[in-house]
XYZ file of C-alpha atoms in Angstrom:
581
model
C 15.118 -6.635 34.904
C 14.615 -7.019 31.138
C 17.520 -7.066 28.709
C 17.872 -3.790 26.779
C 17.586 -4.094 23.020
C 19.619 -2.373 20.311
C 18.277 -0.600 17.256
C 16.606 2.669 16.497
C 17.462 5.832 14.628
C 16.278 9.405 14.182
C 13.037 8.268 12.551
C 12.140 5.321 14.779
C 12.685 5.566 18.545
C 13.321 2.333 20.485
C 10.511 2.607 23.054
C 11.193 -0.838 24.484
C 14.336 0.301 26.304
C 12.458 3.017 28.186
C 10.814 0.376 30.361
C 13.472 -2.341 30.350
C 13.915 -1.999 34.151
C 10.356 -3.278 34.877
C 10.220 -7.040 35.409
C 6.526 -7.743 34.748
C 6.168 -8.071 30.930
C 2.458 -7.107 30.940
C 3.109 -3.926 32.928
C 6.117 -3.092 30.755
C 3.974 -3.641 27.672
C 1.195 -1.401 28.987
C 3.539 1.452 29.901
C 5.586 1.297 26.699
C 2.504 1.245 24.460
C 0.908 4.073 26.454
C 4.078 6.113 25.868
C 3.688 5.651 22.120
C -0.070 6.279 22.137
C 0.147 9.517 24.125
C 3.322 10.982 22.617
C 2.848 14.562 21.313
C 3.198 14.970 17.563
C 6.694 16.136 16.643
C 9.526 15.960 14.136
C 10.045 12.318 15.090
C 6.675 11.532 13.557
C 7.414 13.628 10.469
C 10.636 11.697 9.868
C 8.796 8.398 10.312
C 6.183 9.498 7.746
C 8.883 10.400 5.209
C 10.772 7.110 5.635
C 7.590 5.047 5.181
C 6.188 7.417 2.540
C 9.217 7.156 0.266
C 8.105 3.621 -0.548
C 4.699 4.821 -1.718
C 6.355 7.671 -3.600
C 8.429 5.078 -5.477
C 5.440 2.759 -5.960
C 3.257 5.492 -7.460
C 6.124 6.811 -9.567
C 6.772 3.392 -11.124
C 3.101 2.648 -11.770
C 2.306 6.111 -13.144
C 5.485 6.354 -15.244
C 4.684 3.217 -17.239
C 1.648 4.978 -18.701
C 4.025 7.524 -20.224
C 6.694 4.968 -21.122
C 4.602 2.462 -23.113
C 4.078 5.061 -25.859
C 7.870 5.452 -26.057
C 8.349 1.675 -26.214
C 6.009 1.619 -29.204
C 8.112 4.243 -30.995
C 11.354 2.339 -30.371
C 10.327 -1.310 -30.876
C 7.399 -1.202 -33.328
C 8.885 0.801 -36.195
C 8.763 -2.311 -38.396
C 5.150 -3.197 -37.559
C 2.854 -3.794 -40.527
C -0.051 -2.105 -38.766
C 0.180 0.799 -36.356
C 3.802 1.639 -37.070
C 5.467 3.190 -34.024
C 2.532 2.281 -31.745
C 2.581 -0.466 -29.125
C -0.247 -3.017 -29.618
C -3.056 -2.683 -27.077
C -2.628 -6.248 -25.795
C 1.085 -5.659 -25.126
C 0.289 -2.331 -23.441
C -2.309 -3.979 -21.192
C -0.024 -6.915 -20.353
C 2.794 -4.604 -19.231
C 0.459 -2.588 -16.997
C -1.339 -5.619 -15.520
C 1.986 -7.360 -14.761
C 2.655 -4.918 -11.925
C -0.747 -5.578 -10.336
C -0.202 -9.336 -10.613
C 3.110 -9.096 -8.803
C 1.591 -6.730 -6.249
C -1.011 -9.321 -5.208
C 1.759 -11.852 -4.559
C 3.817 -9.323 -2.606
C 0.905 -8.157 -0.464
C -0.014 -11.683 0.600
C 3.554 -12.956 1.018
C 5.047 -9.961 2.818
C 1.901 -9.519 4.909
C 2.102 -13.106 6.124
C 5.868 -13.077 6.654
C 5.827 -9.812 8.620
C 3.582 -11.521 11.171
C 5.781 -14.620 11.254
C 9.356 -13.295 11.283
C 8.738 -9.684 12.253
C 8.288 -6.279 10.664
C 11.942 -5.301 10.970
C 13.292 -8.355 9.146
C 11.011 -7.762 6.181
C 11.142 -3.957 6.059
C 13.676 -2.816 3.506
C 13.630 -6.102 1.602
C 10.671 -4.940 -0.464
C 12.503 -1.704 -1.279
C 15.584 -3.668 -2.385
C 13.367 -5.693 -4.737
C 11.809 -2.504 -6.153
C 15.214 -0.864 -6.683
C 16.718 -3.943 -8.347
C 13.731 -4.586 -10.631
C 13.508 -0.890 -11.587
C 17.152 -0.793 -12.628
C 16.755 -4.082 -14.505
C 13.808 -2.639 -16.474
C 15.763 0.439 -17.464
C 18.636 -1.727 -18.759
C 16.465 -4.234 -20.659
C 16.684 -4.694 -24.404
C 15.098 -7.058 -26.895
C 17.019 -10.005 -28.341
C 16.319 -12.740 -30.927
C 15.204 -15.027 -28.081
C 13.225 -12.543 -25.989
C 10.955 -9.644 -26.861
C 11.056 -6.375 -24.952
C 7.478 -6.982 -23.810
C 8.436 -10.304 -22.202
C 11.398 -8.735 -20.411
C 9.466 -5.728 -19.155
C 6.599 -7.954 -17.949
C 9.023 -10.205 -16.048
C 10.745 -7.341 -14.270
C 7.471 -5.536 -13.550
C 6.083 -8.666 -11.894
C 9.195 -8.761 -9.696
C 8.863 -5.040 -9.020
C 5.174 -5.568 -8.234
C 6.105 -8.089 -5.539
C 8.224 -5.394 -3.881
C 5.473 -2.794 -4.279
C 2.964 -5.235 -2.794
C 5.192 -5.799 0.215
C 5.296 -2.079 0.902
C 1.536 -1.872 1.471
C 1.168 -3.940 4.667
C 4.647 -3.139 6.019
C 4.518 0.653 5.719
C 0.948 0.736 6.990
C 1.398 -1.363 10.112
C 4.842 0.015 11.022
C 3.490 3.568 10.832
C 0.391 2.491 12.752
C 2.336 0.710 15.500
C 4.745 3.632 16.003
C 2.087 6.370 15.726
C 0.438 8.422 18.446
C -3.253 7.559 18.835
C -4.432 11.149 18.370
C -2.806 11.623 14.951
C -2.437 8.018 13.766
C -4.887 8.490 10.880
C -3.115 11.636 9.665
C 0.278 9.891 9.829
C -0.937 6.881 7.860
C -2.801 9.155 5.446
C 0.339 11.231 4.886
C 2.324 8.080 4.100
C -0.300 7.082 1.536
C -0.534 10.642 0.178
C 3.045 10.298 -1.014
C 1.473 8.423 -3.925
C 0.201 11.739 -5.251
C 3.678 13.254 -4.952
C 5.108 10.209 -6.744
C 2.664 10.630 -9.624
C 3.520 14.310 -9.821
C 7.252 13.496 -9.837
C 6.786 11.023 -12.702
C 5.159 13.753 -14.784
C 7.876 16.274 -13.888
C 10.719 13.865 -14.744
C 9.022 13.001 -18.039
C 8.659 16.713 -18.796
C 12.343 17.368 -18.010
C 13.518 14.426 -20.097
C 11.332 15.402 -23.065
C 12.628 18.971 -22.885
C 16.203 17.698 -22.695
C 15.826 15.810 -25.977
C 13.756 18.525 -27.669
C 16.035 19.057 -30.680
C 16.137 15.337 -31.517
C 12.381 14.904 -31.119
C 11.609 17.874 -33.390
C 13.092 15.929 -36.327
C 10.022 13.666 -36.503
C 6.383 14.615 -37.043
C 4.978 11.458 -35.496
C 5.665 8.017 -34.071
C 5.797 6.366 -37.496
C 8.517 8.736 -38.770
C 10.735 8.765 -35.660
C 14.060 7.442 -36.939
C 17.759 8.123 -36.453
C 18.458 10.664 -33.697
C 14.770 10.765 -32.760
C 14.658 6.986 -32.240
C 17.870 7.073 -30.203
C 16.512 9.919 -28.068
C 13.233 8.109 -27.304
C 15.159 4.937 -26.390
C 17.216 6.930 -23.885
C 14.162 8.771 -22.574
C 12.126 5.780 -21.425
C 15.158 4.278 -19.688
C 15.884 7.494 -17.778
C 12.235 7.907 -16.722
C 11.992 4.321 -15.439
C 15.474 4.301 -13.880
C 14.936 7.480 -11.883
C 12.295 5.651 -9.865
C 14.939 3.871 -7.797
C 16.677 7.066 -6.586
C 14.274 7.945 -3.705
C 14.278 4.292 -2.652
C 18.059 4.241 -2.344
C 17.886 7.275 -0.035
C 15.288 5.688 2.290
C 16.833 2.212 2.326
C 19.258 2.856 5.207
C 16.501 4.079 7.516
C 14.319 1.088 6.737
C 17.092 -1.395 7.376
C 17.981 0.143 10.758
C 14.568 0.475 12.365
C 13.982 -1.437 15.609
C 11.260 -4.056 15.772
C 7.928 -2.452 16.664
C 7.250 -2.693 20.425
C 3.862 -4.289 19.806
C 5.406 -7.112 17.791
C 8.185 -7.626 20.370
C 5.673 -7.922 23.205
C 2.744 -9.707 21.549
C 4.295 -12.011 18.956
C 8.064 -12.484 19.353
C 8.077 -12.746 23.182
C 11.807 -13.252 22.844
C 13.389 -10.019 24.016
C 16.890 -11.522 24.223
C 16.941 -12.780 20.640
C 15.162 -9.671 19.298
C 17.829 -7.433 20.854
C 20.753 -9.461 19.522
C 19.209 -9.775 16.056
C 18.634 -6.015 15.903
C 22.245 -5.328 16.876
C 23.563 -7.929 14.420
C 21.409 -6.625 11.572
C 22.761 -3.093 12.023
C 26.291 -4.542 11.974
C 25.598 -6.417 8.750
C 25.507 -9.925 10.281
C 22.911 -12.519 9.413
C 21.582 -12.994 12.959
C 22.424 -12.455 16.605
C 23.657 -15.124 19.025
C 22.421 -14.387 22.555
C 23.305 -16.393 25.637
C 21.079 -19.462 25.188
C 20.493 -20.104 28.900
C 19.339 -16.533 29.504
C 17.278 -16.626 26.335
C 15.456 -19.881 27.195
C 14.759 -18.616 30.720
C 13.301 -15.369 29.368
C 11.111 -17.208 26.853
C 9.794 -19.521 29.554
C 8.899 -16.591 31.801
C 7.202 -14.665 29.018
C 5.190 -17.601 27.682
C 3.786 -18.054 31.184
C 3.131 -14.400 31.994
C 2.198 -12.512 28.804
C -1.580 -12.456 28.481
C -1.977 -12.036 24.710
C -2.504 -15.408 22.914
C 0.140 -16.669 20.535
C -0.532 -16.667 16.813
C -1.562 -20.009 15.348
C -3.808 -21.269 12.579
C -6.367 -22.472 15.124
C -6.373 -19.076 16.844
C -6.569 -17.308 13.452
C -9.681 -19.245 12.430
C -11.161 -18.943 15.930
C -10.650 -15.179 15.877
C -12.042 -14.540 12.394
C -14.653 -17.259 12.833
C -16.451 -14.843 15.151
C -18.703 -12.585 13.103
C -17.695 -9.464 15.035
C -14.085 -9.972 13.859
C -14.696 -11.733 10.540
C -17.018 -8.997 9.298
C -14.233 -6.438 9.738
C -11.884 -8.384 7.451
C -14.740 -8.846 4.979
C -15.446 -5.115 5.160
C -11.837 -3.998 4.591
C -11.172 -6.531 1.809
C -14.527 -5.987 0.103
C -14.287 -2.200 0.230
C -10.774 -2.229 -1.252
C -11.890 -4.629 -4.020
C -14.892 -2.541 -5.073
C -12.830 0.646 -4.882
C -9.959 -0.507 -7.092
C -12.212 -1.798 -9.871
C -13.481 1.735 -10.474
C -10.295 3.541 -9.389
C -8.184 1.815 -12.033
C -11.088 1.710 -14.474
C -11.415 5.492 -14.373
C -8.071 5.701 -16.182
C -9.924 4.327 -19.234
C -11.144 7.915 -19.658
C -7.650 9.430 -19.741
C -7.527 9.783 -23.533
C -10.885 11.585 -23.530
C -9.874 13.852 -20.654
C -6.538 14.765 -22.245
C -8.401 15.623 -25.439
C -10.806 17.803 -23.456
C -7.995 19.937 -22.064
C -6.147 20.011 -25.392
C -3.199 17.804 -24.469
C -3.884 14.620 -26.437
C -1.585 15.054 -29.452
C 0.902 17.307 -31.206
C 2.341 18.192 -34.611
C 5.768 16.745 -33.770
C 7.111 13.963 -31.547
C 8.258 16.627 -29.108
C 4.816 18.240 -28.853
C 3.130 14.853 -28.463
C 5.312 13.736 -25.544
C 5.344 17.223 -24.022
C 1.550 17.505 -24.120
C 1.132 14.021 -22.654
C 3.419 14.856 -19.724
C 1.796 18.237 -19.049
C -1.723 16.827 -19.450
C -1.072 14.083 -16.906
C 0.398 16.638 -14.495
C -2.760 18.730 -14.785
C -4.943 15.674 -14.121
C -2.934 14.717 -11.014
C -2.917 18.239 -9.607
C -6.576 18.896 -10.359
C -8.120 16.171 -8.232
C -5.765 13.535 -6.866
C -3.250 15.517 -4.805
C -5.832 17.830 -3.146
C -7.954 14.792 -2.244
C -5.067 13.021 -0.517
C -4.182 15.984 1.689
C -7.762 16.900 2.585
C -7.989 13.356 3.959
C -4.804 13.888 5.982
C -6.248 17.097 7.412
C -9.645 15.670 8.385
C -9.311 11.909 8.983
C -8.642 12.283 12.729
C -11.511 14.717 13.248
C -14.250 13.530 10.874
C -13.238 9.879 11.164
C -12.378 7.082 8.736
C -15.821 5.524 8.352
C -17.726 8.754 7.566
C -15.128 9.757 4.965
C -15.264 6.332 3.302
C -19.066 6.228 3.378
C -19.293 9.749 1.946
C -16.749 8.898 -0.765
C -18.521 5.755 -1.945
C -21.917 7.508 -1.935
C -20.727 10.509 -3.958
C -18.772 8.272 -6.359
C -21.915 6.212 -6.961
C -23.715 9.410 -7.987
C -20.778 10.644 -10.114
C -20.490 7.360 -12.033
C -24.260 7.237 -12.560
C -24.121 10.687 -14.151
C -20.968 9.719 -16.066
C -22.638 6.621 -17.488
C -26.273 7.544 -18.068
C -25.563 11.079 -19.342
C -22.274 10.206 -21.080
C -23.238 11.413 -24.573
C -24.895 14.615 -23.315
C -22.040 15.803 -21.111
C -19.516 16.823 -23.742
C -15.769 16.909 -23.125
C -15.861 19.687 -20.544
C -18.609 17.974 -18.566
C -16.624 14.748 -18.576
C -13.534 16.650 -17.419
C -15.451 18.130 -14.470
C -16.790 14.725 -13.413
C -13.343 13.170 -13.826
C -11.739 15.743 -11.512
C -14.547 15.308 -8.961
C -14.163 11.524 -9.096
C -10.394 11.785 -8.556
C -10.925 14.129 -5.612
C -13.510 11.938 -3.874
C -11.531 8.769 -4.533
C -8.653 10.237 -2.548
C -10.749 12.211 -0.066
C -12.630 8.994 0.426
C -12.130 5.248 0.083
C -8.744 5.225 -1.666
C -7.111 6.613 1.490
C -9.323 5.052 4.157
C -9.104 1.509 2.739
C -5.351 1.779 3.337
C -5.641 3.283 6.826
C -8.305 1.127 8.493
C -6.743 -2.348 7.898
C -3.561 -1.126 9.578
C -5.493 -0.307 12.752
C -8.430 -2.617 13.370
C -6.771 -6.057 13.623
C -4.783 -7.631 16.506
C -0.995 -7.289 16.338
C -0.414 -10.988 15.714
C -2.544 -10.898 12.523
C -2.402 -7.214 11.593
C 0.055 -7.543 8.695
C -1.567 -10.668 7.242
C -5.023 -9.082 7.408
C -3.787 -5.877 5.766
C -2.121 -7.958 3.036
C -5.370 -9.853 2.384
C -7.323 -6.593 2.179
C -4.790 -4.938 -0.128
C -4.542 -8.025 -2.364
C -8.327 -7.984 -2.766
C -7.994 -4.455 -4.085
C -5.351 -5.376 -6.624
C -7.509 -8.262 -7.854
C -10.118 -5.593 -8.543
C -7.505 -3.555 -10.409
C -6.632 -6.550 -12.586
C -10.322 -7.088 -13.372
C -10.663 -3.406 -14.324
C -7.694 -3.591 -16.702
C -8.327 -7.040 -18.210
C -12.135 -7.193 -18.318
C -13.470 -3.644 -18.475
C -10.636 -2.376 -20.686
C -11.597 -4.649 -23.620
C -15.313 -4.336 -22.767
C -15.323 -0.596 -23.482
C -14.344 -1.265 -27.131
C -17.207 -3.730 -27.703
C -18.860 -2.998 -31.035
C -15.949 -0.918 -32.356
C -14.597 -1.668 -35.862
C -11.323 -3.697 -35.934
C -8.308 -1.412 -35.442
C -10.446 1.456 -34.164
C -9.665 3.268 -30.919
C -13.340 4.101 -30.331
C -15.017 3.089 -27.057
C -18.722 2.513 -27.831
C -19.326 0.755 -24.503
C -17.502 3.238 -22.249
C -20.775 4.688 -20.957
C -22.014 1.237 -19.916
C -18.681 0.526 -18.197
C -19.154 3.705 -16.147
C -22.634 2.490 -15.169
C -21.148 -0.813 -13.992
C -18.593 1.103 -11.908
C -21.483 2.929 -10.214
C -22.792 -0.462 -9.073
C -19.371 -1.319 -7.622
C -19.331 1.964 -5.714
C -22.785 1.191 -4.329
C -21.514 -2.198 -3.127
C -18.683 -0.322 -1.395
C -21.260 1.612 0.630
C -22.543 -1.647 2.139
C -19.105 -3.145 2.864
C -18.163 0.110 4.610
C -20.948 -0.548 7.122
C -19.013 -3.635 8.283
C -15.890 -1.744 9.418
C -15.482 -0.033 12.803
C -14.675 3.622 13.397
C -11.004 3.653 14.479
C -10.615 7.382 15.204
C -8.831 8.189 18.489
C -8.889 4.554 19.686
C -5.785 2.588 20.677
C -4.794 -0.429 18.608
C -5.350 -2.653 21.662
C -8.909 -1.354 22.079
C -9.629 -1.987 18.397
C -8.170 -5.514 18.711
C -10.614 -6.316 21.514
C -8.013 -6.448 24.293
C -9.357 -3.659 26.552
C -12.063 -4.712 29.066
C -15.167 -2.548 29.132
C -15.031 -1.572 25.442
C -17.647 -2.673 22.851
C -15.129 -4.758 20.900
C -13.719 -6.577 23.960
C -12.895 -10.243 23.325
C -11.807 -12.079 26.522
C -9.982 -14.798 24.591
C -8.054 -12.320 22.403
C -7.006 -10.467 25.543
C -5.795 -13.697 27.133
C -8.331 -13.513 29.961
C -10.463 -16.468 28.919
C -14.204 -16.099 28.531
C -17.574 -17.466 29.568
C -17.170 -21.221 29.597
C -13.546 -20.890 28.450
C -10.301 -21.272 30.271
C -6.931 -20.543 28.700
C -4.172 -22.961 29.627
C -0.501 -22.424 28.850
C 2.031 -25.195 29.083
C 4.802 -22.673 29.733
C 7.338 -24.617 27.662
C 10.292 -22.642 26.234
C 9.448 -23.880 22.742
C 6.037 -22.245 22.987
C 3.557 -24.978 22.172
C 0.871 -22.338 22.586
C -2.529 -22.373 24.235
C -5.478 -24.704 24.179
C -8.962 -23.966 25.342
C -11.078 -26.083 27.663
C -14.473 -25.550 29.227
C -14.439 -24.155 32.698
C -14.855 -20.989 34.671
C -14.083 -17.519 33.397
C -10.453 -17.559 34.394
C -6.987 -17.822 32.937
C -4.307 -20.153 34.198
């Protein structure tokens, strides 16, 4: 009989204990995973979505809020500037925004890798702690003779970006591994859709804060004349807006720290039920690690290493697995699609000034009107296309499928960006506004959602987090390119000091090419709708993706040998019959 494990709460049920009385680990694995896959959708799933989604709410809030905050930083810290008084320089503005993406790449790769090595549970919550700490540190930062405010904000946003990056693979795979097969896409989509709610919340908080300091802001007509009470008010405003971002994270932190290890990781990777149970119990009690009976633990490990079919993770197995085109092309497809998507997704924000002007929310006669219009304008933009797109995906992803939605999104976005670019000067502001809203809608009812969902489903458990981290990091590299390369490129040919964007139409044409490339990378990914994670990983005989070696059953001309040692020296492959020893 297997040792029962501790851990679990209202949002994450401990499925492992339900089959602890069955001795055979492979049968226990099959039954426990079938219980998860076939579970009817209920409040348990809703709670799991909220706990995982709070991270994306916080991520989107922090990233979206900085677009509102940099204007306030300019008012506070550039009053003595010789040129552009009260306005943050464009290079400083870009550096602050890119810093988050730089940190995110590090976090996605590091947390993705570590979650496959030490477990999802041990890493989950750590990324939220980093986000909370870095967010508070930003809101309390101030310039000094030795350090500029830009340097401080960049430092803390890189740290915050590492936490945000960690949330991508962890929230995706934990939701995926706890989800029911029938509604797994909707659950993962709902977690990701919390980004739209986070963006909306950032606009609402900015609107509330601006309204709260209305009397002080009315004393100045513009950024260059904001002094005294106006300057003090703006300094308080940006700190409140940034600082509020850690509040939802604090609420969700307890639930993240008390989740059990996912059953798939316990069975397929850890193989150490005794230690996993004690560590879970110790973690809930605030101890560093558990201390199980070593004799019982070593015996259990020896039995499992001999009997569990799934191969152990190793560098040789990683390269063997992805060295096969049928598996390698999937990683290329998820990483490539996310890269091409994020170049245009983040590049589209280059049009924000034009779009705000089109709807009459680009400026104001006083500091209050300027900040108020900016907050309201951004709320309108988010509500017009982004939020509806997210939730249409949630509603249809498990019926239409991931691949058709992504293919449709990239195709329509290619057309939209072609029109945007080649007819840029004939469209007018209202035409550009319509295309902008359509682009936002089909980004989110399209590749922006599906590039997050698919990598959390289509890889084997032992490499799922690492592969998702690689895919997500590819996307953020695209975001950095959009901000650092295409941002300056749009102003090519503009007079020095001008805010004109003579090359913006050509940048939109380039984005159309990236969307077209996304169509081809989408063809490399599988359709994951209504398929179990084990089937997608190639572990189920009789399915198109079946890989005998990945399932631990050997293959033609291959025999899997296990030494059965408690230390787990792994498997090696020798030629022989189609059998497993």
